[in-house]
Amino acid sequence: MHQGNQTSISEFLLLGLSNKPEQQKLLFVLFLGMYLVTVVGNGLIILAIGLDSYLHTPMYLFLANLSFADISSISTSVPKMLMNIQTKSQSISYESCITQNYFATMFVIIDNFLLGVMAYDRFAAICHPLNYTTIMEPRLCILLTVIPWVLGNLVALTHTLLLLRLVFCDSNALPHFFCDLSPLLKLSCSDTMINELVLFVLGLSVITFPFALILFSYVCIIRAVLRLSSTEGMWKAFSTCGSHLTVVLLFYGTIVGVYFFPSSTDPDNRDKIGAVLFTVVTPMMNPFIYSLRNKDMKGALTKLIHRKKWFSL
């Protein structure tokens, strides 16, 4: 596009998930419900872990961080979407859009790396049970907690800085419910080759490294479990990592299902489906998976509920 046709964009229009007015109320109720379930569910997990000293272990430290990242992830996009539906306004300022993109990118990456860290923790617990406390010493636990947050911020900052150099021309309509990176790049009239190259390289690295760690950990775990003589021992070993494995399958299953076997040929629909699954559905499911499949979490949540009832008397 010629330089003369370029204009200064001060805001974007978020077209949302549907342009049909009759579907807006349904979307509002549905996403408000999912948002409240996610915030309450993950909030209870954080509270239960904080109040129960029995859960002050590396695994639950990582789980508390995952729950906080999930609350933050869904809070970057859904409240703005709900506000836009309620006010019948689709606008978001340029600065808010860039900020939203930064945090949305950051929290998905943090989730991904935390899943890798949690897999390593399960590997240490099952394959080296006698040396577990030595391996997962406090300094290493703090380091493994901080690294996902640092990497998430660095990757998000890289994309944001590259995004700021782009020029947006006459069109400011984003076919999305929040400022995701891919539709923003499509909207720009600048040369986005560097952005797309960095997106591909960093995106591949962000997915590959944690997935390789998860794969290595579970191969070692399966080998260690199969060496156990008793069925009870095998079941107990598998049950300790069942919740994490379910979340991993949900997270990476979403990546494979949406981006490798897309159900729609329309890339805009594919991006929206992927974003809903990553930023809304997966964070909402995590509390159910960990509370229903984990005896320790069930016990801690039960204690927390009883404590609330006692205080209310």
Coordinates of C-alpha atoms in Angstrom, one line a residue:
M1 CA 0.0 0.0 0.0
H2 CA 1.3 3.5 -0.8
Q3 CA 2.6 5.8 1.8
G4 CA -0.2 8.3 1.0
N5 CA -2.9 5.8 2.0
Q6 CA -1.4 5.2 5.5
T7 CA -3.3 6.6 8.4
S8 CA -2.5 6.7 12.1
I9 CA -4.7 4.0 13.9
S10 CA -5.7 5.1 17.3
E11 CA -8.1 2.2 18.0
F12 CA -9.0 -1.3 16.7
L13 CA -12.5 -2.9 16.3
L14 CA -12.8 -6.3 17.8
L15 CA -15.4 -8.1 15.7
G16 CA -15.8 -10.9 18.3
L17 CA -16.9 -14.5 17.8
S18 CA -20.1 -13.7 16.0
N19 CA -21.6 -10.7 14.1
K20 CA -25.2 -11.9 14.7
P21 CA -27.0 -9.7 17.3
E22 CA -29.2 -12.6 18.5
Q23 CA -26.2 -14.6 19.5
Q24 CA -24.6 -11.9 21.7
K25 CA -26.7 -12.6 24.8
L26 CA -25.8 -16.3 24.6
L27 CA -22.1 -15.5 24.2
F28 CA -22.2 -13.1 27.1
V29 CA -23.8 -15.7 29.5
L30 CA -21.6 -18.5 28.3
F31 CA -18.3 -16.7 28.6
L32 CA -19.3 -15.0 31.9
G33 CA -20.1 -18.4 33.3
M34 CA -16.8 -19.9 32.0
Y35 CA -14.8 -16.9 33.4
L36 CA -16.4 -17.1 36.9
V37 CA -15.8 -20.9 37.0
T38 CA -12.2 -20.4 36.0
V39 CA -11.4 -17.6 38.5
V40 CA -13.2 -19.3 41.4
G41 CA -11.8 -22.8 40.6
N42 CA -8.2 -21.8 40.2
G43 CA -8.6 -19.3 43.1
L44 CA -9.7 -22.1 45.4
I45 CA -6.7 -24.2 44.3
I46 CA -4.3 -21.4 45.1
L47 CA -6.0 -20.8 48.5
A48 CA -6.1 -24.5 49.4
I49 CA -2.4 -24.9 48.6
G50 CA -1.5 -21.7 50.5
L51 CA -3.4 -22.7 53.7
D52 CA -2.6 -26.5 53.8
S53 CA 1.0 -27.0 54.9
Y54 CA 0.8 -30.6 53.6
L55 CA 0.7 -29.2 50.1
H56 CA 3.8 -27.1 50.5
T57 CA 5.8 -29.3 48.1
P58 CA 7.4 -28.5 44.7
M59 CA 4.5 -30.1 42.7
Y60 CA 1.9 -27.9 44.4
L61 CA 4.1 -24.8 44.1
F62 CA 4.1 -25.3 40.4
L63 CA 0.4 -26.0 40.3
A64 CA -0.3 -22.8 42.2
N65 CA 1.7 -20.9 39.6
L66 CA -0.2 -22.7 36.8
S67 CA -3.6 -21.7 38.4
F68 CA -2.4 -18.1 38.8
A69 CA -1.3 -18.0 35.1
D70 CA -4.7 -19.5 34.1
I71 CA -6.6 -16.8 36.0
S72 CA -4.4 -14.1 34.4
S73 CA -4.7 -15.6 30.9
I74 CA -8.4 -15.6 30.8
S75 CA -8.6 -12.2 32.5
T76 CA -6.6 -10.6 29.6
S77 CA -9.3 -11.2 27.0
V78 CA -12.7 -12.3 28.4
P79 CA -13.6 -9.2 30.6
K80 CA -13.0 -6.9 27.6
M81 CA -15.1 -9.1 25.4
L82 CA -17.9 -9.1 27.9
M83 CA -17.7 -5.4 28.3
N84 CA -17.9 -4.9 24.5
I85 CA -21.0 -7.1 24.3
Q86 CA -22.7 -5.3 27.1
T87 CA -21.9 -1.8 25.9
K88 CA -22.4 -2.8 22.2
S89 CA -19.0 -1.3 21.5
Q90 CA -16.3 -3.1 19.6
S91 CA -13.5 -0.6 20.1
I92 CA -10.2 -1.0 21.9
S93 CA -7.5 1.6 21.9
Y94 CA -4.1 1.0 20.2
E95 CA -2.2 1.0 23.5
S96 CA -4.7 -1.4 25.2
C97 CA -4.6 -3.7 22.2
I98 CA -0.8 -4.0 22.3
T99 CA -0.9 -4.5 26.1
Q100 CA -3.5 -7.2 25.7
N101 CA -1.5 -9.0 23.1
Y102 CA 1.6 -8.8 25.3
F103 CA -0.1 -10.5 28.3
A104 CA -2.1 -13.0 26.3
T105 CA 1.1 -14.2 24.6
M106 CA 3.0 -14.2 27.9
F107 CA 0.5 -16.3 29.9
V108 CA 0.1 -19.0 27.2
I109 CA 3.9 -19.4 27.1
I110 CA 4.1 -19.6 30.9
D111 CA 1.5 -22.3 30.9
N112 CA 3.5 -24.3 28.4
F113 CA 6.8 -24.1 30.3
L114 CA 5.1 -24.8 33.7
L115 CA 3.7 -28.1 32.2
G116 CA 7.3 -29.0 31.3
V117 CA 8.6 -28.1 34.8
M118 CA 5.8 -30.2 36.4
A119 CA 6.7 -33.2 34.2
Y120 CA 10.3 -33.0 35.4
D121 CA 9.0 -32.9 39.0
R122 CA 7.0 -36.1 38.4
F123 CA 10.1 -37.7 36.8
A124 CA 12.2 -36.9 39.8
A125 CA 9.5 -38.1 42.2
I126 CA 8.9 -41.5 40.5
C127 CA 12.2 -42.3 39.0
H128 CA 14.4 -41.1 41.9
P129 CA 12.1 -41.3 45.0
L130 CA 14.9 -41.6 47.5
N131 CA 16.8 -38.6 46.1
Y132 CA 13.7 -36.5 45.4
T133 CA 14.1 -34.0 48.2
T134 CA 17.8 -33.6 47.3
I135 CA 17.1 -33.1 43.6
M136 CA 14.1 -30.8 44.1
E137 CA 15.9 -28.5 46.6
P138 CA 14.4 -25.1 47.4
R139 CA 16.8 -23.2 45.2
L140 CA 16.0 -25.4 42.2
C141 CA 12.3 -25.1 42.8
I142 CA 12.5 -21.3 42.9
L143 CA 14.6 -21.4 39.7
L144 CA 12.1 -23.7 37.9
T145 CA 9.3 -21.4 39.1
V146 CA 10.9 -18.2 37.9
I147 CA 12.2 -19.5 34.5
P148 CA 8.7 -19.8 32.9
W149 CA 7.8 -16.3 33.9
V150 CA 11.1 -14.8 32.7
L151 CA 10.9 -16.7 29.3
G152 CA 7.2 -15.8 28.9
N153 CA 8.0 -12.1 29.4
L154 CA 11.0 -12.2 27.1
V155 CA 9.1 -13.9 24.2
A156 CA 6.1 -11.6 24.7
L157 CA 8.3 -8.5 24.8
T158 CA 10.1 -9.6 21.6
H159 CA 6.8 -9.9 19.7
T160 CA 5.5 -6.6 21.2
L161 CA 8.6 -4.6 20.2
L162 CA 8.5 -6.1 16.7
L163 CA 4.7 -5.3 16.6
L164 CA 5.3 -1.6 17.5
R165 CA 7.4 -1.0 14.4
L166 CA 4.5 -2.0 12.1
V167 CA 2.2 0.5 10.4
F168 CA -1.6 -0.1 10.3
C169 CA -3.4 1.5 7.4
D170 CA -7.1 2.2 6.7
S171 CA -8.5 -1.0 8.1
N172 CA -8.7 -1.4 11.8
A173 CA -11.2 -4.3 12.1
L174 CA -9.8 -7.4 13.8
P175 CA -11.9 -10.6 13.1
H176 CA -11.3 -11.8 16.7
F177 CA -12.5 -11.4 20.3
F178 CA -9.1 -10.0 21.5
C179 CA -5.9 -8.6 20.1
D180 CA -4.1 -11.8 19.1
L181 CA -0.8 -11.6 17.3
S182 CA -1.7 -13.5 14.1
P183 CA -4.7 -11.3 13.1
L184 CA -2.7 -8.1 14.0
L185 CA 0.0 -9.2 11.6
K186 CA -2.5 -9.8 8.8
L187 CA -4.0 -6.4 9.4
S188 CA -0.8 -4.5 9.0
C189 CA 0.2 -3.0 5.7
S190 CA 4.0 -3.1 6.6
D191 CA 6.3 -5.9 5.6
T192 CA 5.7 -8.5 8.4
M193 CA 8.3 -11.1 7.2
I194 CA 10.6 -10.5 10.2
N195 CA 7.6 -10.8 12.6
E196 CA 6.4 -14.0 11.0
L197 CA 9.9 -15.5 11.0
V198 CA 10.4 -14.7 14.7
L199 CA 6.8 -16.0 15.4
F200 CA 7.7 -19.3 13.7
V201 CA 11.1 -19.7 15.3
L202 CA 10.1 -18.7 18.8
G203 CA 6.7 -20.5 18.5
L204 CA 8.4 -23.7 17.5
S205 CA 11.0 -23.4 20.3
V206 CA 8.3 -22.6 22.9
I207 CA 6.3 -25.7 22.0
T208 CA 9.3 -28.0 21.2
F209 CA 11.4 -27.6 24.4
P210 CA 8.7 -28.1 27.0
F211 CA 7.2 -30.9 24.9
A212 CA 10.6 -32.7 24.6
L213 CA 11.0 -32.4 28.4
I214 CA 7.5 -33.8 29.0
L215 CA 8.1 -36.6 26.5
F216 CA 11.5 -37.5 28.1
S217 CA 10.0 -37.4 31.6
Y218 CA 7.1 -39.7 30.8
V219 CA 9.2 -42.2 28.8
C220 CA 11.4 -42.5 31.9
I221 CA 8.4 -42.7 34.2
I222 CA 6.8 -45.4 32.1
R223 CA 10.0 -47.4 32.1
A224 CA 10.4 -47.0 35.9
V225 CA 6.8 -48.0 36.6
L226 CA 6.9 -51.1 34.3
R227 CA 9.8 -52.4 36.4
L228 CA 7.6 -52.4 39.5
S229 CA 6.5 -55.9 40.5
S230 CA 3.2 -55.1 42.1
T231 CA 0.1 -53.8 40.3
E232 CA -0.7 -51.7 43.3
G233 CA 2.7 -50.0 43.1
M234 CA 2.2 -49.3 39.3
W235 CA -1.2 -47.9 39.8
K236 CA 0.0 -45.6 42.7
A237 CA 2.9 -44.3 40.6
F238 CA 0.6 -43.6 37.6
S239 CA -2.0 -41.9 39.8
T240 CA 0.5 -39.4 41.1
C241 CA 1.0 -38.0 37.5
G242 CA -2.5 -38.7 36.1
S243 CA -3.8 -35.1 36.6
H244 CA -0.7 -33.6 35.0
L245 CA -0.8 -36.0 32.1
T246 CA -4.5 -35.2 31.5
V247 CA -3.7 -31.4 31.3
V248 CA -0.8 -32.1 29.0
L249 CA -3.0 -34.1 26.6
L250 CA -5.6 -31.4 26.7
F251 CA -3.1 -28.6 26.0
Y252 CA -1.1 -30.3 23.2
G253 CA -4.2 -32.1 21.9
T254 CA -5.6 -28.6 21.3
I255 CA -2.5 -27.6 19.4
V256 CA -2.6 -30.7 17.2
G257 CA -6.4 -30.6 16.7
V258 CA -6.6 -26.9 15.8
Y259 CA -3.3 -26.2 14.0
F260 CA -2.4 -29.5 12.4
F261 CA -5.8 -30.9 11.6
P262 CA -8.0 -27.8 11.3
S263 CA -11.7 -28.5 11.1
S264 CA -12.2 -25.3 9.0
T265 CA -10.4 -24.1 6.0
D266 CA -10.9 -20.5 7.1
P267 CA -7.8 -19.4 9.0
D268 CA -9.7 -16.7 10.9
N269 CA -12.1 -19.3 12.3
R270 CA -9.1 -21.6 13.1
D271 CA -7.3 -18.8 15.1
K272 CA -10.5 -18.0 17.0
I273 CA -11.2 -21.6 17.9
G274 CA -7.5 -22.0 19.0
A275 CA -7.7 -18.8 21.1
V276 CA -10.9 -19.9 22.8
L277 CA -9.5 -23.3 23.7
F278 CA -6.2 -21.9 25.0
T279 CA -7.4 -18.8 26.8
V280 CA -10.8 -20.0 28.1
V281 CA -11.5 -23.8 27.9
T282 CA -8.1 -25.1 29.1
P283 CA -7.8 -22.7 32.1
M284 CA -11.4 -23.6 33.1
M285 CA -10.8 -27.4 32.9
N286 CA -7.6 -27.4 35.0
P287 CA -9.3 -27.0 38.4
F288 CA -11.7 -29.9 37.6
I289 CA -8.9 -32.2 36.5
Y290 CA -6.7 -31.5 39.5
S291 CA -9.5 -31.6 42.1
L292 CA -11.3 -34.7 40.7
R293 CA -8.2 -36.8 40.0
N294 CA -6.0 -35.8 42.9
K295 CA -6.7 -37.1 46.4
D296 CA -4.5 -34.5 48.2
M297 CA -6.3 -31.6 46.4
K298 CA -9.7 -33.1 47.2
G299 CA -8.7 -33.3 50.8
A300 CA -7.4 -29.7 50.9
L301 CA -10.4 -28.3 49.1
T302 CA -12.7 -30.2 51.5
K303 CA -10.8 -28.7 54.5
L304 CA -11.0 -25.3 53.0
I305 CA -14.8 -25.5 52.5
H306 CA -15.3 -26.8 56.1
R307 CA -13.2 -24.0 57.4
K308 CA -15.3 -21.4 55.5
K309 CA -18.5 -23.0 57.0
W310 CA -17.0 -22.9 60.5
F311 CA -16.1 -19.2 60.1
S312 CA -19.6 -18.4 58.8
L313 CA -21.2 -19.9 61.9

